CSV table of C-alpha atoms in Angstrom, one decimal:
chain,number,residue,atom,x,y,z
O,1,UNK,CA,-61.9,3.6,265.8
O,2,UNK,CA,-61.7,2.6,262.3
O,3,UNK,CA,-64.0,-0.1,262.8
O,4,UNK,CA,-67.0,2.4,263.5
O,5,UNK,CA,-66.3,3.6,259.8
O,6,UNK,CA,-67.5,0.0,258.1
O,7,UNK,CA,-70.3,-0.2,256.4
O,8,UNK,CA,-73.7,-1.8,258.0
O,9,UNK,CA,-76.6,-3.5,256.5
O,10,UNK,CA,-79.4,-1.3,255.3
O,11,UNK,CA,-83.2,-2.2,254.9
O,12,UNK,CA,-83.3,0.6,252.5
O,13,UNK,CA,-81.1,-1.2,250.0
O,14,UNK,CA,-83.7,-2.8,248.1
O,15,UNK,CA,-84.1,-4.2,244.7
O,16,UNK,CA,-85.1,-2.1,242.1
O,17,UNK,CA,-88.1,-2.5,240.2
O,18,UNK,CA,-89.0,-1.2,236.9
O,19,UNK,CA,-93.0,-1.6,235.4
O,20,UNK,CA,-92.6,2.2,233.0
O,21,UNK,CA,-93.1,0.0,229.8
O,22,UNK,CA,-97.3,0.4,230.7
O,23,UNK,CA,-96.9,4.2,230.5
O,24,UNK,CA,-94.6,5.2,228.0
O,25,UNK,CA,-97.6,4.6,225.4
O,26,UNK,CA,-98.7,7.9,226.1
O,27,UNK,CA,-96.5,10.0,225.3
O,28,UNK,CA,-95.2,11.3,221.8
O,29,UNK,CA,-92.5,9.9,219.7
O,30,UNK,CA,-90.8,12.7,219.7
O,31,UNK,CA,-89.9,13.3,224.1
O,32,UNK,CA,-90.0,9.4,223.9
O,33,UNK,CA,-86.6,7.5,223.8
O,34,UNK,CA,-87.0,3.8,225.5
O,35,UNK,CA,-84.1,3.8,226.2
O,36,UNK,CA,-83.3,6.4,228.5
O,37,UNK,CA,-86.8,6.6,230.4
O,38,UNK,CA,-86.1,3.2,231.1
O,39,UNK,CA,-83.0,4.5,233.1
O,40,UNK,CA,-84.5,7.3,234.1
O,41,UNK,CA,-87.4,5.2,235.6
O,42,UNK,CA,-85.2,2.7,237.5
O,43,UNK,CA,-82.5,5.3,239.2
O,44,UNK,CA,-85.5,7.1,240.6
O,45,UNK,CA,-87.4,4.2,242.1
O,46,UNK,CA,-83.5,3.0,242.8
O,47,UNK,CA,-83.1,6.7,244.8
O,48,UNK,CA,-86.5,6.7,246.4
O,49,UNK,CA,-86.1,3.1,248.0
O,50,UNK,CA,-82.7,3.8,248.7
O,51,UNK,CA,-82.0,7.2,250.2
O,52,UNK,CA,-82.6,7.7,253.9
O,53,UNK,CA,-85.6,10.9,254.3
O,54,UNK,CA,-83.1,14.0,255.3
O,55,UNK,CA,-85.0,16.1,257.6
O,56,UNK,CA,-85.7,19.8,256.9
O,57,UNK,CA,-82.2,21.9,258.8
O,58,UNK,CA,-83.9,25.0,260.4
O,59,UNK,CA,-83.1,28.5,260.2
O,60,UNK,CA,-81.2,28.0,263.6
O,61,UNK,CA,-79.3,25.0,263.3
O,62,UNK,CA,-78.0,26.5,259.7
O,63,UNK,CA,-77.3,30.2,261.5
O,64,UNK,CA,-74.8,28.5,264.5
O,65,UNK,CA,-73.3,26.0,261.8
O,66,UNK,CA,-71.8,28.8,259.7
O,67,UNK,CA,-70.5,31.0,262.9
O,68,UNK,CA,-69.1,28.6,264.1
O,69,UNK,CA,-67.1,27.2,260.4
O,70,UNK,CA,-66.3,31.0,260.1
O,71,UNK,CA,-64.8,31.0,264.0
O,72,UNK,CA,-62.9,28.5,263.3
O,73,UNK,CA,-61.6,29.6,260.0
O,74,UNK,CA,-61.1,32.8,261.3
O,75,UNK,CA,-59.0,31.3,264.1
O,76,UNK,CA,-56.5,29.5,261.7
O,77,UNK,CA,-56.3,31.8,258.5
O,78,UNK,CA,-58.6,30.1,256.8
O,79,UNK,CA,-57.9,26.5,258.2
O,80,UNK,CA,-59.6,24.5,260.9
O,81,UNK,CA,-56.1,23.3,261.8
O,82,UNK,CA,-55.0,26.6,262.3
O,83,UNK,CA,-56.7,26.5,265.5
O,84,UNK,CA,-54.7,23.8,266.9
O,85,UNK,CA,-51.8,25.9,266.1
O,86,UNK,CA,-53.3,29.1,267.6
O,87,UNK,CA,-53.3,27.2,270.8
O,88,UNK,CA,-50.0,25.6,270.4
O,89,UNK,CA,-48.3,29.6,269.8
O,90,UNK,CA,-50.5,30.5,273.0
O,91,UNK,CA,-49.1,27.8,275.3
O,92,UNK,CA,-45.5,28.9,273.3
O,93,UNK,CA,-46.2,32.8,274.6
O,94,UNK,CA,-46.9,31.0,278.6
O,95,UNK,CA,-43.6,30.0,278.6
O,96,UNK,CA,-41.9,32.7,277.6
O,97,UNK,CA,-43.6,34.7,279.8
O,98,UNK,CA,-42.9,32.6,282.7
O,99,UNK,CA,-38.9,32.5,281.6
O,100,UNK,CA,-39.1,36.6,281.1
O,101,UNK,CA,-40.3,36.6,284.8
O,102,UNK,CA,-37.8,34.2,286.2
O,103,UNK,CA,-35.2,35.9,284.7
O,104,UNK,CA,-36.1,39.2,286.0
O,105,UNK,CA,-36.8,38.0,289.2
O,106,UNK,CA,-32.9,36.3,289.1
O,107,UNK,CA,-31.8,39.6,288.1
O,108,UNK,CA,-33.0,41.4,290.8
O,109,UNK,CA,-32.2,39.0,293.3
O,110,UNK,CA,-28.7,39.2,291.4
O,111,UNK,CA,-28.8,43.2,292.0
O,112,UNK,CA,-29.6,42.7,295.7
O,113,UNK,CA,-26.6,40.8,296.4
O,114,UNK,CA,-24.6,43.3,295.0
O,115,UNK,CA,-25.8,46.3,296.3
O,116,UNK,CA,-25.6,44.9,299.9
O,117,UNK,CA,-21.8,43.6,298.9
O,118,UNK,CA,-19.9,46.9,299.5
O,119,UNK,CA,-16.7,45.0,301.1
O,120,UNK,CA,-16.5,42.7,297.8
O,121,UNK,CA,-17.0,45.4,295.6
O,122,UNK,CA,-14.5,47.4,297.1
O,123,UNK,CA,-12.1,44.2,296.9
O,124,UNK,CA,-12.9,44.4,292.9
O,125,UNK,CA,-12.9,47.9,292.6
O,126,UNK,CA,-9.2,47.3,293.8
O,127,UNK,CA,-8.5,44.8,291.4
O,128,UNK,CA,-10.0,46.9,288.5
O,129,UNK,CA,-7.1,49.8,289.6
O,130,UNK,CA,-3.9,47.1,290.2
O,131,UNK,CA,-4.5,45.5,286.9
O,132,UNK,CA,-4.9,48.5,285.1
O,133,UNK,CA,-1.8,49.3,286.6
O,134,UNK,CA,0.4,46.1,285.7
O,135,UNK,CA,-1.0,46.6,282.0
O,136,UNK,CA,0.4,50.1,282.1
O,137,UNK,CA,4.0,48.4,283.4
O,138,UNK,CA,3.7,45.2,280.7
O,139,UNK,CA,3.0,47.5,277.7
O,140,UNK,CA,5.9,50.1,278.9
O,141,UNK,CA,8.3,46.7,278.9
O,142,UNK,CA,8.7,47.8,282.4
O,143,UNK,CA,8.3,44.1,284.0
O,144,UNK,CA,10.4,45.2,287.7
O,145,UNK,CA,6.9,47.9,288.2
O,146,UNK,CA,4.4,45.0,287.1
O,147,UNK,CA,6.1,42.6,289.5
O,148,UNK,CA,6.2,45.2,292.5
O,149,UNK,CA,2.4,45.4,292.0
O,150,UNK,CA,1.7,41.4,291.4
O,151,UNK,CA,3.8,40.4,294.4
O,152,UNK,CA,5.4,36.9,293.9
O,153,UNK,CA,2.7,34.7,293.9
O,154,UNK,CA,-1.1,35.0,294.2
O,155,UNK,CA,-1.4,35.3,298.0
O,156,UNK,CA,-0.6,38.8,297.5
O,157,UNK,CA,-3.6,40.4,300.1
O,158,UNK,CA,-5.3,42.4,296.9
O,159,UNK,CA,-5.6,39.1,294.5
O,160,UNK,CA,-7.1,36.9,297.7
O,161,UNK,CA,-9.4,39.6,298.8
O,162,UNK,CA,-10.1,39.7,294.7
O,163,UNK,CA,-10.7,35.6,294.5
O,164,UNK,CA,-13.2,36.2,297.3
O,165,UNK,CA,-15.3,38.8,296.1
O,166,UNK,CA,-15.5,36.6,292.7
O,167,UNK,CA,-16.8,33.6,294.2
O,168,UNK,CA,-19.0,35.0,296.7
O,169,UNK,CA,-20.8,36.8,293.2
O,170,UNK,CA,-20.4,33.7,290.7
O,171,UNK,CA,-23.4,32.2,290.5
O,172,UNK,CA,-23.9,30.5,287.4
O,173,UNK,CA,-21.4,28.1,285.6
O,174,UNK,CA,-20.5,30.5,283.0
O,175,UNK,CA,-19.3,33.1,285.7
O,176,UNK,CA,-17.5,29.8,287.1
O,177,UNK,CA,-15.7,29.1,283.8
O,178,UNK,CA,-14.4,32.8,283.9
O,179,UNK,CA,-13.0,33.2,287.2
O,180,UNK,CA,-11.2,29.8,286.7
O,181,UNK,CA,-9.6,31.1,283.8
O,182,UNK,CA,-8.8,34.3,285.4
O,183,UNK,CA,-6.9,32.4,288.5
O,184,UNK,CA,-5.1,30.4,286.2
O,185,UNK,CA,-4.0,33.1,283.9
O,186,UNK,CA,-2.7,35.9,286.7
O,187,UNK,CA,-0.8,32.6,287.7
O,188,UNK,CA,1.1,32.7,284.4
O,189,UNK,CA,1.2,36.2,285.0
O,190,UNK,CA,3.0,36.1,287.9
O,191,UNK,CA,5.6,33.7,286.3
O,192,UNK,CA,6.0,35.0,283.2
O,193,UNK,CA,7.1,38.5,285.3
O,194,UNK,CA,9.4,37.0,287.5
O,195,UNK,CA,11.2,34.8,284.4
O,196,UNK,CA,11.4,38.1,282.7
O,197,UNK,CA,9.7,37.0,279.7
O,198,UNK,CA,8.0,40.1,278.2
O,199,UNK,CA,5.6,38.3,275.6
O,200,UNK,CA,4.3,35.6,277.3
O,201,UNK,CA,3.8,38.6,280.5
O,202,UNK,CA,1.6,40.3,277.6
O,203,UNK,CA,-0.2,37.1,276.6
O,204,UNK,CA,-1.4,35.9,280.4
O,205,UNK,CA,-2.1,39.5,281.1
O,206,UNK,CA,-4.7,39.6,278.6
O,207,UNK,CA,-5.9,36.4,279.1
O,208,UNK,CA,-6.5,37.7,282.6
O,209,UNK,CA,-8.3,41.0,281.8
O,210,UNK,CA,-10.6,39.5,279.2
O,211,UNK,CA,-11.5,37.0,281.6
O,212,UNK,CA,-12.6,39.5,284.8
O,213,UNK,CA,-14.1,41.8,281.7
O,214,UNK,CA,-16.6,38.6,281.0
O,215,UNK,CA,-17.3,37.9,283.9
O,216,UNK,CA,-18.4,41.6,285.0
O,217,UNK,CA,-20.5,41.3,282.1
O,218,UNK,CA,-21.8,38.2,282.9
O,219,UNK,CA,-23.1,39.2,286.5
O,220,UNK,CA,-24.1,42.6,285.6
O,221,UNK,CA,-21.2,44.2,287.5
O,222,UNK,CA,-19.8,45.8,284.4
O,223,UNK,CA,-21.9,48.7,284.7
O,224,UNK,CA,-20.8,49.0,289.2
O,225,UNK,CA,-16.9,48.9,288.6
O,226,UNK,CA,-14.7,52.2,287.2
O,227,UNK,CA,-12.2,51.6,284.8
O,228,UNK,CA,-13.2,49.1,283.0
């Protein structure tokens, strides 16, 4: 490209000529200064050899030049280049439309697999009412009642019906993360109960309630399930 941008040989380059010394006689010593008509006489023979002949613009040509330099400043606050970014913040505004959409169309897919879950919810529902229950126990110190609801290990029925209903609705990897972390902390649970150890009972039992709380929130089931 940059070659198209040297510099070619033009016949209109031609030497300059000056013959003004037969005509200055004429005039009066007083406009008269050699010097500079001399100049003056050689830059315009210079110029009229030199100069390509520009032709007339018309009224037209003139009219769409300036609407369209004033579209295209209008476009980009007063820069040309302001067009480029005009379309770049259009393609920008694509995109986020077609994430908006996907995501709304994942959300009600999302919503349709829960309404038409009844048996899981009711497993969660169940899980929302035991927990609450065991907190009730841990925070009275009253471990025997928190361990008569827990069972001894987590093949009680509610906590496997539970685990069911929360992988059949997990979806994403976040939702993942959170039920893994709620297995593993109503395991600790569990133990901490039967070893009699009140604090670390009250450490996994939160552990295990913040958990199921994010992941409620996470698939939109936060706003289905009482007592949270």
């Amino acid at each position: 490209m940059a070659t198209s941008f040297l510099p070619t040989a033009n016949p209109l380059f031609l030497p300059c000529s000056s013959s003004s010394s037969s005509s200055t006689s004429s005039l009066s010593p007083a406009a008269f200064n050699p010097r500079k008509n001399h100049l003056r006489s050689n830059i315009t023979t210079c110029k009229a050899l030199s100069d390509p002949p520009i032709a007339p613009a018309s009224r037209r040509g003139l009219a769409i030049s300036l609407v369209t330099t004033s579209f295209l400043f209008s476009l980009g606050g007063g820069e040309i280049g302001g067009a480029n970014a005009a379309i770049l913040e259009a393609d920008d505004d694509v995109e986020l439309l077609e994430k908006v959409k996907k995501d709304r169309k994942k959300r009600l897919e999302r919503q349709g697999i829960i309404n038409s879950s009844k048996t899981e919810k009711g497993y969660l529902q169940d899980l929302v009412y035991k927990l609450s229950e065991v907190g009730q126990a841990i925070e009275s110190n009253d471990l025997p009642a928190a361990s008569s609801v827990l069972g001894g290990s987590t093949e009680t029925e509610w906590l496997k019906k539970a685990n069911l209903a929360l992988m059949k609705l997990t979806s994403s990897p976040e939702e993942k993360t959170e039920v893994d972390t709620f297995n593993s902390s109503v395991a600790s649970l569990i133990s901490s109960v039967r070893r009699n150890d009140i604090e670390s009972s009250k450490v996994a039992f939160i552990t295990s309630a913040s958990a199921f709380e994010r992941w409620t929130t996470l698939t939109g089931l936060v706003e289905v399930l009482k007592g949270l």
